[in-house]
């Protein structure tokens, strides 16, 4: 069995931002030497997510608006009694998901034609981390 | 370590449809010879999902209505400027999830009494694919 | 390859309850002897979930209220024609997620500073089960 663990770092310009990371993950998989296995890609901060969907700017904006409707900012959340102002970011990341497992077949990410991996930042402008753990043979 | 990778194909009659796939996945697990491990079941198209829940027709209809409320079709999504009309399908699949990991213990899917695996199609009537990747020993 | 499979049991006092299980999972990982790998933590009942987020009471209450808004109890769900009254629990667990994969690095859960694992009960007061399956080397 082979494993490889790496970390991706993010410090976004905007508070909310979707960052495509498919190529970075594919590169880690290549360096792992794993031919058959899985890669876990998981946000290590609880106001960020990782998801698989379309690399299309319009849809990415739709996602942002939709998440704002389902988990709006600026409400009197109890979490804000701690001094925080990011409860909505915790909720948004729950809807979009915080991790994905990508299959590796014949040494490559085994993704469908439109599958792209994204880091979803909902409370950025500071340093954050994603773990990529490859496991297989 | 053993691995087995197979693909399930779907071409649903309806645009939206939930298809139970527990038996198909169990069969792949059996053929893999894996006694202890995990099976990844993941939609390879970004307008479809995979989820675990109840095999009860009423609840399956409830799911459909509920997803329509949270991610309605027919809205002026930006994604539709590309000529697509399926933005809601991308959102619905995000709520329901696009993949599950099923534990394998003593050569069998280790599921609770009511756990059933479903393929969730939100933009069907065309050929789509799900990867099943078994990994273990 | 090493694997270890254990089950956590829950019988909550309240119908809805969030229970922190990070320490229990970390203990299973320790006993597995796995240095590099992954731990699957998955609810075996379809009205419960498992998620990773903040260990902060205010936010946990926010989660409860928010899930009640998105997936309210007491509606005329079709599932209730079977005699059940818990359709909302099936929906709530879908939003929060029913499983997580936790990376193991150098023999320990490789979590970010605020990541905590929770069992999310939405229809409790009876015995339920979560599988923890550790796999690695």
mmCIF file of C-alpha atoms in Angstrom:
data_model
loop_
_atom_site.group_PDB
_atom_site.id
_atom_site.type_symbol
_atom_site.label_atom_id
_atom_site.label_comp_id
_atom_site.label_asym_id
_atom_site.label_seq_id
_atom_site.Cartn_x
_atom_site.Cartn_y
_atom_site.Cartn_z
ATOM 1 C CA UNK A 1 0.000 0.000 0.000
ATOM 2 C CA UNK A 2 1.165 3.512 -0.830
ATOM 3 C CA UNK A 3 0.059 6.773 0.720
ATOM 4 C CA UNK A 4 0.936 10.402 0.103
ATOM 5 C CA UNK A 5 -0.281 13.355 2.151
ATOM 6 C CA UNK A 6 -0.004 16.946 1.028
ATOM 7 C CA UNK A 7 -1.634 20.206 2.000
ATOM 8 C CA UNK A 8 -2.930 22.988 -0.239
ATOM 9 C CA UNK A 9 -2.910 26.507 1.176
ATOM 10 C CA UNK A 10 -5.327 29.290 0.336
ATOM 11 C CA UNK A 11 -5.554 32.945 1.169
ATOM 12 C CA UNK A 12 -8.342 34.330 -0.964
ATOM 13 C CA UNK A 13 -8.724 37.983 -1.948
ATOM 14 C CA UNK A 14 -12.458 37.915 -1.389
ATOM 15 C CA UNK A 15 -14.306 36.692 1.648
ATOM 16 C CA UNK A 16 -16.183 34.221 -0.594
ATOM 17 C CA UNK A 17 -14.488 32.593 -3.498
ATOM 18 C CA UNK A 18 -14.550 29.351 -5.456
ATOM 19 C CA UNK A 19 -11.084 28.146 -6.503
ATOM 20 C CA UNK A 20 -10.628 25.310 -9.001
ATOM 21 C CA UNK A 21 -8.101 22.767 -7.674
ATOM 22 C CA UNK A 22 -8.461 19.819 -10.069
ATOM 23 C CA UNK A 23 -4.968 20.267 -11.515
ATOM 24 C CA UNK A 24 -3.294 20.568 -8.119
ATOM 25 C CA UNK A 25 -4.963 17.355 -6.933
ATOM 26 C CA UNK A 26 -4.125 15.545 -10.191
ATOM 27 C CA UNK A 27 -0.510 16.549 -9.742
ATOM 28 C CA UNK A 28 -0.371 15.126 -6.208
ATOM 29 C CA UNK A 29 -1.926 11.889 -7.466
ATOM 30 C CA UNK A 30 0.723 11.664 -10.198
ATOM 31 C CA UNK A 31 3.531 12.158 -7.688
ATOM 32 C CA UNK A 32 2.063 9.564 -5.314
ATOM 33 C CA UNK A 33 2.723 6.776 -7.793
ATOM 34 C CA UNK A 34 -0.662 5.248 -6.882
ATOM 35 C CA UNK A 35 -2.213 3.385 -9.839
ATOM 36 C CA UNK A 36 -5.415 2.140 -8.177
ATOM 37 C CA UNK A 37 -6.886 3.878 -5.160
ATOM 38 C CA UNK A 38 -8.559 6.975 -3.820
ATOM 39 C CA UNK A 39 -7.682 10.571 -3.010
ATOM 40 C CA UNK A 40 -9.392 12.308 -0.105
ATOM 41 C CA UNK A 41 -9.628 16.089 -0.531
ATOM 42 C CA UNK A 42 -10.924 17.692 2.653
ATOM 43 C CA UNK A 43 -11.152 21.262 3.970
ATOM 44 C CA UNK A 44 -9.389 21.591 7.337
ATOM 45 C CA UNK A 45 -11.254 24.772 8.274
ATOM 46 C CA UNK A 46 -14.919 24.681 9.170
ATOM 47 C CA UNK A 47 -15.994 27.730 7.175
ATOM 48 C CA UNK A 48 -14.754 26.285 3.869
ATOM 49 C CA UNK A 49 -15.790 23.387 1.676
ATOM 50 C CA UNK A 50 -14.638 21.169 -1.170
ATOM 51 C CA UNK A 51 -17.034 20.109 -3.910
ATOM 52 C CA UNK A 52 -17.220 18.645 -7.413
ATOM 53 C CA UNK A 53 -19.262 20.444 -10.041
ATOM 54 C CA UNK A 54 -19.120 22.469 -13.254
ATOM 55 C CA UNK A 55 -16.315 24.856 -14.241
ATOM 56 C CA UNK A 56 -18.689 27.482 -15.628
ATOM 57 C CA UNK A 57 -18.670 31.014 -14.294
ATOM 58 C CA UNK A 58 -22.436 31.522 -14.536
ATOM 59 C CA UNK A 59 -23.150 28.413 -12.500
ATOM 60 C CA UNK A 60 -20.516 29.355 -9.948
ATOM 61 C CA UNK A 61 -22.336 32.667 -9.432
ATOM 62 C CA UNK A 62 -25.654 30.795 -9.236
ATOM 63 C CA UNK A 63 -24.144 28.673 -6.473
ATOM 64 C CA UNK A 64 -23.135 31.785 -4.549
ATOM 65 C CA UNK A 65 -26.595 33.376 -4.755
ATOM 66 C CA UNK A 66 -28.333 30.135 -3.942
ATOM 67 C CA UNK A 67 -26.206 29.487 -0.864
ATOM 68 C CA UNK A 68 -26.868 33.059 0.272
ATOM 69 C CA UNK A 69 -30.605 32.394 0.020
ATOM 70 C CA UNK A 70 -30.445 29.085 1.930
ATOM 71 C CA UNK A 71 -27.923 30.239 4.541
ATOM 72 C CA UNK A 72 -28.016 34.039 4.654
ATOM 73 C CA UNK A 73 -25.369 36.224 6.252
ATOM 74 C CA UNK A 74 -26.268 39.017 8.652
ATOM 75 C CA UNK A 75 -28.863 37.186 10.710
ATOM 76 C CA UNK A 76 -28.845 37.189 14.533
ATOM 77 C CA UNK A 77 -27.111 33.814 14.850
ATOM 78 C CA UNK A 78 -26.297 32.663 18.380
ATOM 79 C CA UNK A 79 -22.755 31.850 17.251
ATOM 80 C CA UNK A 80 -22.158 35.595 16.978
ATOM 81 C CA UNK A 81 -22.407 36.008 20.774
ATOM 82 C CA UNK A 82 -18.856 34.624 20.789
ATOM 83 C CA UNK A 83 -17.692 37.643 18.798
ATOM 84 C CA UNK A 84 -17.678 35.758 15.485
ATOM 85 C CA UNK A 85 -19.682 36.991 12.491
ATOM 86 C CA UNK A 86 -19.383 33.952 10.242
ATOM 87 C CA UNK A 87 -22.162 31.548 11.254
ATOM 88 C CA UNK A 88 -23.509 31.657 7.690
ATOM 89 C CA UNK A 89 -20.129 30.367 6.438
ATOM 90 C CA UNK A 90 -20.454 27.282 8.679
ATOM 91 C CA UNK A 91 -23.915 26.639 7.241
ATOM 92 C CA UNK A 92 -22.971 27.280 3.608
ATOM 93 C CA UNK A 93 -20.079 24.852 3.800
ATOM 94 C CA UNK A 94 -22.476 22.242 5.201
ATOM 95 C CA UNK A 95 -24.679 22.437 2.111
ATOM 96 C CA UNK A 96 -21.848 22.349 -0.406
ATOM 97 C CA UNK A 97 -19.928 19.673 1.511
ATOM 98 C CA UNK A 98 -16.473 19.787 3.017
ATOM 99 C CA UNK A 99 -14.772 16.829 1.373
ATOM 100 C CA UNK A 100 -14.744 14.562 -1.652
ATOM 101 C CA UNK A 101 -13.149 11.231 -2.453
ATOM 102 C CA UNK A 102 -11.755 10.995 -5.963
ATOM 103 C CA UNK A 103 -11.180 7.581 -7.531
ATOM 104 C CA UNK A 104 -7.786 6.845 -9.096
ATOM 105 C CA UNK A 105 -7.699 4.351 -11.973
ATOM 106 C CA UNK A 106 -4.622 3.474 -14.050
ATOM 107 C CA UNK A 107 -2.646 6.200 -12.277
ATOM 108 C CA UNK A 108 -5.067 9.049 -12.972
ATOM 109 C CA UNK A 109 -8.079 10.755 -11.430
ATOM 110 C CA UNK A 110 -11.057 8.823 -12.784
ATOM 111 C CA UNK A 111 -13.478 11.711 -13.306
ATOM 112 C CA UNK A 112 -16.426 12.205 -15.641
ATOM 113 C CA UNK A 113 -16.076 14.686 -18.532
ATOM 114 C CA UNK A 114 -17.421 17.675 -16.587
ATOM 115 C CA UNK A 115 -16.272 16.879 -13.057
ATOM 116 C CA UNK A 116 -14.031 19.590 -11.625
ATOM 117 C CA UNK A 117 -12.896 19.925 -8.018
ATOM 118 C CA UNK A 118 -13.340 23.234 -6.214
ATOM 119 C CA UNK A 119 -12.265 24.776 -2.947
ATOM 120 C CA UNK A 120 -15.183 26.829 -1.606
ATOM 121 C CA UNK A 121 -14.161 29.673 0.666
ATOM 122 C CA UNK A 122 -16.916 31.344 2.691
ATOM 123 C CA UNK A 123 -14.822 33.291 5.214
ATOM 124 C CA UNK A 124 -11.495 33.970 3.577
ATOM 125 C CA UNK A 125 -8.875 36.665 3.416
ATOM 126 C CA UNK A 126 -6.799 34.594 5.819
ATOM 127 C CA UNK A 127 -4.651 31.470 5.493
ATOM 128 C CA UNK A 128 -6.500 28.179 5.221
ATOM 129 C CA UNK A 129 -5.628 24.598 4.440
ATOM 130 C CA UNK A 130 -6.952 21.572 2.534
ATOM 131 C CA UNK A 131 -5.560 18.077 3.048
ATOM 132 C CA UNK A 132 -5.061 15.792 0.054
ATOM 133 C CA UNK A 133 -4.432 12.198 1.106
ATOM 134 C CA UNK A 134 -3.781 9.574 -1.568
ATOM 135 C CA UNK A 135 -4.065 5.887 -0.696
ATOM 136 C CA UNK A 136 -3.776 2.860 -2.927
ATOM 137 C CA UNK A 137 -1.255 0.655 -4.668
ATOM 138 C CA UNK B 1 -4.488 -4.850 -1.314
ATOM 139 C CA UNK B 2 -7.261 -5.599 -3.773
ATOM 140 C CA UNK B 3 -9.185 -3.165 -5.924
ATOM 141 C CA UNK B 4 -12.019 -3.537 -8.404
ATOM 142 C CA UNK B 5 -13.472 -0.752 -10.534
ATOM 143 C CA UNK B 6 -16.755 -0.999 -12.383
ATOM 144 C CA UNK B 7 -19.192 1.450 -13.925
ATOM 145 C CA UNK B 8 -22.977 1.454 -13.750
ATOM 146 C CA UNK B 9 -24.828 3.017 -16.674
ATOM 147 C CA UNK B 10 -28.188 4.767 -16.533
ATOM 148 C CA UNK B 11 -30.557 6.164 -19.106
ATOM 149 C CA UNK B 12 -33.696 7.090 -17.224
ATOM 150 C CA UNK B 13 -37.153 7.418 -18.785
ATOM 151 C CA UNK B 14 -37.938 10.515 -16.775
ATOM 152 C CA UNK B 15 -35.851 13.615 -16.406
ATOM 153 C CA UNK B 16 -35.853 13.070 -12.623
ATOM 154 C CA UNK B 17 -35.753 9.625 -11.173
ATOM 155 C CA UNK B 18 -34.423 7.812 -8.145
ATOM 156 C CA UNK B 19 -33.006 4.344 -8.940
ATOM 157 C CA UNK B 20 -32.150 1.848 -6.184
ATOM 158 C CA UNK B 21 -28.675 0.372 -6.790
ATOM 159 C CA UNK B 22 -27.919 -1.473 -3.536
ATOM 160 C CA UNK B 23 -27.990 -4.910 -5.192
ATOM 161 C CA UNK B 24 -25.749 -3.878 -8.089
ATOM 162 C CA UNK B 25 -23.163 -2.477 -5.677
ATOM 163 C CA UNK B 26 -23.392 -5.555 -3.409
ATOM 164 C CA UNK B 27 -22.761 -7.737 -6.432
ATOM 165 C CA UNK B 28 -19.622 -5.803 -7.403
ATOM 166 C CA UNK B 29 -18.380 -6.076 -3.811
ATOM 167 C CA UNK B 30 -18.936 -9.839 -3.903
ATOM 168 C CA UNK B 31 -17.008 -10.204 -7.157
ATOM 169 C CA UNK B 32 -14.136 -8.052 -5.836
ATOM 170 C CA UNK B 33 -13.223 -10.674 -3.241
ATOM 171 C CA UNK B 34 -12.599 -7.873 -0.735
ATOM 172 C CA UNK B 35 -13.357 -9.005 2.850
ATOM 173 C CA UNK B 36 -12.468 -5.796 4.714
ATOM 174 C CA UNK B 37 -12.523 -2.425 2.999
ATOM 175 C CA UNK B 38 -14.637 0.267 1.411
ATOM 176 C CA UNK B 39 -16.625 0.818 -1.773
ATOM 177 C CA UNK B 40 -16.812 4.292 -3.276
ATOM 178 C CA UNK B 41 -20.005 4.903 -5.281
ATOM 179 C CA UNK B 42 -19.809 8.222 -7.106
ATOM 180 C CA UNK B 43 -21.832 9.927 -9.847
ATOM 181 C CA UNK B 44 -19.600 10.887 -12.798
ATOM 182 C CA UNK B 45 -22.079 13.455 -14.131
ATOM 183 C CA UNK B 46 -22.635 16.711 -12.313
ATOM 184 C CA UNK B 47 -26.422 16.774 -12.559
ATOM 185 C CA UNK B 48 -26.831 13.445 -10.763
ATOM 186 C CA UNK B 49 -26.206 12.232 -7.232
ATOM 187 C CA UNK B 50 -25.782 9.118 -5.121
ATOM 188 C CA UNK B 51 -27.288 8.901 -1.648
ATOM 189 C CA UNK B 52 -28.246 6.481 1.123
ATOM 190 C CA UNK B 53 -31.753 6.609 2.542
ATOM 191 C CA UNK B 54 -35.082 4.789 2.793
ATOM 192 C CA UNK B 55 -36.592 2.533 0.145
ATOM 193 C CA UNK B 56 -40.103 3.873 0.615
ATOM 194 C CA UNK B 57 -42.028 5.395 -2.286
ATOM 195 C CA UNK B 58 -43.712 8.093 -0.223
ATOM 196 C CA UNK B 59 -40.415 9.357 1.134
ATOM 197 C CA UNK B 60 -38.847 9.267 -2.327
ATOM 198 C CA UNK B 61 -41.649 11.571 -3.533
ATOM 199 C CA UNK B 62 -41.145 13.775 -0.480
ATOM 200 C CA UNK B 63 -37.477 14.065 -1.445
ATOM 201 C CA UNK B 64 -38.418 15.168 -4.952
ATOM 202 C CA UNK B 65 -40.835 17.867 -3.759
ATOM 203 C CA UNK B 66 -38.446 19.072 -1.101
ATOM 204 C CA UNK B 67 -35.527 19.391 -3.516
ATOM 205 C CA UNK B 68 -37.809 21.285 -5.919
ATOM 206 C CA UNK B 69 -38.603 23.737 -3.123
ATOM 207 C CA UNK B 70 -34.958 24.248 -2.111
ATOM 208 C CA UNK B 71 -33.560 24.309 -5.661
ATOM 209 C CA UNK B 72 -36.401 25.165 -8.026
ATOM 210 C CA UNK B 73 -36.316 24.667 -11.778
ATOM 211 C CA UNK B 74 -37.339 27.419 -14.178
ATOM 212 C CA UNK B 75 -35.589 30.335 -12.488
ATOM 213 C CA UNK B 76 -33.414 32.800 -14.412
ATOM 214 C CA UNK B 77 -30.134 31.108 -13.516
ATOM 215 C CA UNK B 78 -26.973 32.585 -15.049
ATOM 216 C CA UNK B 79 -25.905 29.110 -16.108
ATOM 217 C CA UNK B 80 -28.718 29.190 -18.666
ATOM 218 C CA UNK B 81 -26.942 31.908 -20.673
ATOM 219 C CA UNK B 82 -24.775 29.054 -21.947
ATOM 220 C CA UNK B 83 -27.841 27.465 -23.548
ATOM 221 C CA UNK B 84 -28.292 24.946 -20.717
ATOM 222 C CA UNK B 85 -31.554 24.678 -18.783
ATOM 223 C CA UNK B 86 -30.443 22.424 -15.950
ATOM 224 C CA UNK B 87 -28.920 24.682 -13.280
ATOM 225 C CA UNK B 88 -31.454 23.377 -10.763
ATOM 226 C CA UNK B 89 -30.142 19.838 -11.366
ATOM 227 C CA UNK B 90 -26.628 20.954 -10.365
ATOM 228 C CA UNK B 91 -28.043 22.442 -7.158
ATOM 229 C CA UNK B 92 -30.311 19.502 -6.322
ATOM 230 C CA UNK B 93 -27.450 17.048 -6.632
ATOM 231 C CA UNK B 94 -25.421 19.228 -4.268
ATOM 232 C CA UNK B 95 -28.017 18.873 -1.516
ATOM 233 C CA UNK B 96 -28.506 15.148 -1.904
ATOM 234 C CA UNK B 97 -24.777 14.459 -2.339
ATOM 235 C CA UNK B 98 -22.924 12.925 -5.254
ATOM 236 C CA UNK B 99 -21.092 10.041 -3.599
ATOM 237 C CA UNK B 100 -21.087 7.640 -0.692
ATOM 238 C CA UNK B 101 -18.513 5.313 0.834
ATOM 239 C CA UNK B 102 -19.904 1.970 1.898
ATOM 240 C CA UNK B 103 -18.032 -0.109 4.475
ATOM 241 C CA UNK B 104 -17.308 -3.764 3.672
ATOM 242 C CA UNK B 105 -17.029 -6.168 6.614
ATOM 243 C CA UNK B 106 -16.591 -9.948 6.347
ATOM 244 C CA UNK B 107 -17.033 -9.751 2.576
ATOM 245 C CA UNK B 108 -20.341 -7.873 2.601
ATOM 246 C CA UNK B 109 -21.697 -4.338 2.573
ATOM 247 C CA UNK B 110 -21.941 -3.389 6.240
ATOM 248 C CA UNK B 111 -25.192 -1.400 6.147
ATOM 249 C CA UNK B 112 -27.819 -0.666 8.779
ATOM 250 C CA UNK B 113 -31.234 -2.335 8.481
ATOM 251 C CA UNK B 114 -32.812 0.478 6.442
ATOM 252 C CA UNK B 115 -29.839 1.772 4.487
ATOM 253 C CA UNK B 116 -30.378 1.578 0.728
ATOM 254 C CA UNK B 117 -28.213 3.134 -1.958
ATOM 255 C CA UNK B 118 -29.843 5.264 -4.667
ATOM 256 C CA UNK B 119 -28.798 6.892 -7.896
ATOM 257 C CA UNK B 120 -30.510 10.293 -8.115
ATOM 258 C CA UNK B 121 -31.031 11.560 -11.639
ATOM 259 C CA UNK B 122 -32.012 15.216 -12.029
ATOM 260 C CA UNK B 123 -31.399 15.694 -15.761
ATOM 261 C CA UNK B 124 -31.793 12.313 -17.371
ATOM 262 C CA UNK B 125 -33.130 10.757 -20.544
ATOM 263 C CA UNK B 126 -29.515 10.426 -21.680
ATOM 264 C CA UNK B 127 -26.682 8.041 -20.868
ATOM 265 C CA UNK B 128 -24.914 8.605 -17.572
ATOM 266 C CA UNK B 129 -22.360 6.793 -15.474
ATOM 267 C CA UNK B 130 -21.575 5.952 -11.836
ATOM 268 C CA UNK B 131 -18.196 4.606 -10.752
ATOM 269 C CA UNK B 132 -18.013 1.860 -8.128
ATOM 270 C CA UNK B 133 -14.498 1.421 -6.787
ATOM 271 C CA UNK B 134 -13.836 -1.295 -4.212
ATOM 272 C CA UNK B 135 -10.631 -1.201 -2.185
ATOM 273 C CA UNK B 136 -9.495 -3.438 0.675
ATOM 274 C CA UNK B 137 -8.060 -6.837 1.393
ATOM 275 C CA UNK C 1 -2.965 -3.311 5.060
ATOM 276 C CA UNK C 2 -4.647 -3.006 8.446
ATOM 277 C CA UNK C 3 -8.332 -2.531 9.160
ATOM 278 C CA UNK C 4 -10.350 -2.132 12.332
ATOM 279 C CA UNK C 5 -14.132 -1.936 12.542
ATOM 280 C CA UNK C 6 -16.023 -0.763 15.587
ATOM 281 C CA UNK C 7 -19.522 0.469 16.306
ATOM 282 C CA UNK C 8 -20.612 3.364 18.487
ATOM 283 C CA UNK C 9 -24.047 3.128 20.086
ATOM 284 C CA UNK C 10 -26.350 6.010 20.937
ATOM 285 C CA UNK C 11 -29.615 6.341 22.784
ATOM 286 C CA UNK C 12 -30.218 10.046 23.150
ATOM 287 C CA UNK C 13 -32.442 11.626 25.802
ATOM 288 C CA UNK C 14 -33.893 14.096 23.342
ATOM 289 C CA UNK C 15 -35.397 13.397 19.965
ATOM 290 C CA UNK C 16 -32.820 15.740 18.412
ATOM 291 C CA UNK C 17 -29.343 15.968 19.765
ATOM 292 C CA UNK C 18 -25.794 16.625 18.588
ATOM 293 C CA UNK C 19 -23.189 14.434 20.306
ATOM 294 C CA UNK C 20 -19.467 15.109 19.978
ATOM 295 C CA UNK C 21 -17.601 11.895 19.103
ATOM 296 C CA UNK C 22 -14.110 13.111 18.169
ATOM 297 C CA UNK C 23 -12.473 11.437 21.181
ATOM 298 C CA UNK C 24 -14.205 8.108 20.635
ATOM 299 C CA UNK C 25 -13.083 8.036 16.998
ATOM 300 C CA UNK C 26 -9.522 9.094 17.919
ATOM 301 C CA UNK C 27 -9.398 6.257 20.429
ATOM 302 C CA UNK C 28 -10.447 3.684 17.811
ATOM 303 C CA UNK C 29 -7.788 5.049 15.445
ATOM 304 C CA UNK C 30 -5.163 4.695 18.172
ATOM 305 C CA UNK C 31 -6.141 1.092 18.861
ATOM 306 C CA UNK C 32 -6.118 0.240 15.129
ATOM 307 C CA UNK C 33 -2.371 0.774 14.923
ATOM 308 C CA UNK C 34 -2.861 2.473 11.547
ATOM 309 C CA UNK C 35 -0.194 5.158 10.923
ATOM 310 C CA UNK C 36 -1.285 6.313 7.459
ATOM 311 C CA UNK C 37 -4.849 5.868 6.233
ATOM 312 C CA UNK C 38 -8.441 6.896 6.639
ATOM 313 C CA UNK C 39 -11.315 6.390 9.068
ATOM 314 C CA UNK C 40 -14.867 6.199 7.777
ATOM 315 C CA UNK C 41 -17.465 7.345 10.311
ATOM 316 C CA UNK C 42 -20.961 6.639 9.024
ATOM 317 C CA UNK C 43 -24.451 6.657 10.562
ATOM 318 C CA UNK C 44 -26.168 3.285 10.095
ATOM 319 C CA UNK C 45 -29.652 4.717 10.648
ATOM 320 C CA UNK C 46 -31.259 6.915 8.029
ATOM 321 C CA UNK C 47 -32.633 9.551 10.397
ATOM 322 C CA UNK C 48 -29.206 10.397 11.815
ATOM 323 C CA UNK C 49 -26.083 12.005 10.432
ATOM 324 C CA UNK C 50 -22.386 12.498 11.071
ATOM 325 C CA UNK C 51 -20.700 15.822 10.373
ATOM 326 C CA UNK C 52 -17.583 17.876 11.075
ATOM 327 C CA UNK C 53 -17.954 21.407 12.381
ATOM 328 C CA UNK C 54 -17.480 23.672 15.380
ATOM 329 C CA UNK C 55 -17.760 22.612 19.041
ATOM 330 C CA UNK C 56 -19.597 25.772 20.072
ATOM 331 C CA UNK C 57 -22.996 25.590 21.734
ATOM 332 C CA UNK C 58 -24.406 28.683 20.025
ATOM 333 C CA UNK C 59 -23.564 27.374 16.579
ATOM 334 C CA UNK C 60 -24.973 23.953 17.433
ATOM 335 C CA UNK C 61 -28.282 25.648 18.293
ATOM 336 C CA UNK C 62 -28.059 27.675 15.074
ATOM 337 C CA UNK C 63 -27.686 24.411 13.173
ATOM 338 C CA UNK C 64 -30.825 23.030 14.809
ATOM 339 C CA UNK C 65 -32.945 26.071 13.976
ATOM 340 C CA UNK C 66 -31.596 26.287 10.463
ATOM 341 C CA UNK C 67 -32.313 22.626 9.718
ATOM 342 C CA UNK C 68 -35.818 23.094 11.108
ATOM 343 C CA UNK C 69 -36.337 25.956 8.656
ATOM 344 C CA UNK C 70 -35.022 24.039 5.637
ATOM 345 C CA UNK C 71 -36.645 20.709 6.525
ATOM 346 C CA UNK C 72 -39.536 21.412 8.890
ATOM 347 C CA UNK C 73 -41.281 18.810 11.024
ATOM 348 C CA UNK C 74 -45.062 18.532 11.128
ATOM 349 C CA UNK C 75 -45.760 18.877 7.414
ATOM 350 C CA UNK C 76 -48.056 16.481 5.522
ATOM 351 C CA UNK C 77 -45.217 14.329 4.157
ATOM 352 C CA UNK C 78 -46.237 11.304 2.111
ATOM 353 C CA UNK C 79 -43.865 9.177 4.170
ATOM 354 C CA UNK C 80 -46.270 9.590 7.093
ATOM 355 C CA UNK C 81 -48.924 7.492 5.334
ATOM 356 C CA UNK C 82 -46.803 4.526 6.442
ATOM 357 C CA UNK C 83 -47.470 5.447 10.071
ATOM 358 C CA UNK C 84 -44.073 7.144 10.510
ATOM 359 C CA UNK C 85 -43.803 10.754 11.670
ATOM 360 C CA UNK C 86 -40.117 11.363 10.985
ATOM 361 C CA UNK C 87 -39.832 12.403 7.310
ATOM 362 C CA UNK C 88 -38.184 15.657 8.394
ATOM 363 C CA UNK C 89 -35.443 13.635 10.114
ATOM 364 C CA UNK C 90 -34.617 11.909 6.803
ATOM 365 C CA UNK C 91 -34.358 15.320 5.125
ATOM 366 C CA UNK C 92 -32.358 16.980 7.901
ATOM 367 C CA UNK C 93 -29.767 14.214 7.892
ATOM 368 C CA UNK C 94 -29.450 14.670 4.119
ATOM 369 C CA UNK C 95 -28.423 18.308 4.520
ATOM 370 C CA UNK C 96 -25.956 17.712 7.334
ATOM 371 C CA UNK C 97 -24.535 14.558 5.732
ATOM 372 C CA UNK C 98 -24.457 11.010 7.046
ATOM 373 C CA UNK C 99 -20.752 10.200 6.909
ATOM 374 C CA UNK C 100 -17.257 11.643 6.954
ATOM 375 C CA UNK C 101 -13.823 10.305 6.101
ATOM 376 C CA UNK C 102 -11.119 11.396 8.484
ATOM 377 C CA UNK C 103 -7.473 11.309 7.379
ATOM 378 C CA UNK C 104 -4.942 9.570 9.624
ATOM 379 C CA UNK C 105 -1.350 10.827 9.486
ATOM 380 C CA UNK C 106 1.510 9.615 11.697
ATOM 381 C CA UNK C 107 -0.936 7.520 13.732
ATOM 382 C CA UNK C 108 -3.384 10.328 14.539
ATOM 383 C CA UNK C 109 -6.506 11.979 13.169
ATOM 384 C CA UNK C 110 -5.196 14.717 10.881
ATOM 385 C CA UNK C 111 -7.769 17.420 11.642
ATOM 386 C CA UNK C 112 -7.656 21.200 11.435
ATOM 387 C CA UNK C 113 -7.626 23.217 14.696
ATOM 388 C CA UNK C 114 -11.416 23.573 14.891
ATOM 389 C CA UNK C 115 -12.585 20.356 13.290
ATOM 390 C CA UNK C 116 -14.753 18.268 15.607
ATOM 391 C CA UNK C 117 -16.803 15.216 14.684
ATOM 392 C CA UNK C 118 -20.464 15.045 15.682
ATOM 393 C CA UNK C 119 -23.225 12.484 15.671
ATOM 394 C CA UNK C 120 -26.457 14.238 14.671
ATOM 395 C CA UNK C 121 -29.591 12.571 15.976
ATOM 396 C CA UNK C 122 -32.906 13.707 14.476
ATOM 397 C CA UNK C 123 -35.203 10.919 15.669
ATOM 398 C CA UNK C 124 -33.684 9.532 18.817
ATOM 399 C CA UNK C 125 -34.729 8.164 22.175
ATOM 400 C CA UNK C 126 -33.998 4.686 20.804
ATOM 401 C CA UNK C 127 -30.826 2.702 20.168
ATOM 402 C CA UNK C 128 -28.831 3.652 17.096
ATOM 403 C CA UNK C 129 -25.461 2.805 15.639
ATOM 404 C CA UNK C 130 -22.493 4.432 13.875
ATOM 405 C CA UNK C 131 -19.798 2.402 12.141
ATOM 406 C CA UNK C 132 -16.159 3.465 12.434
ATOM 407 C CA UNK C 133 -13.953 1.669 9.927
ATOM 408 C CA UNK C 134 -10.228 2.349 9.932
ATOM 409 C CA UNK C 135 -8.121 1.334 6.932
ATOM 410 C CA UNK C 136 -4.464 1.936 6.208
ATOM 411 C CA UNK C 137 -1.017 0.705 7.090
#
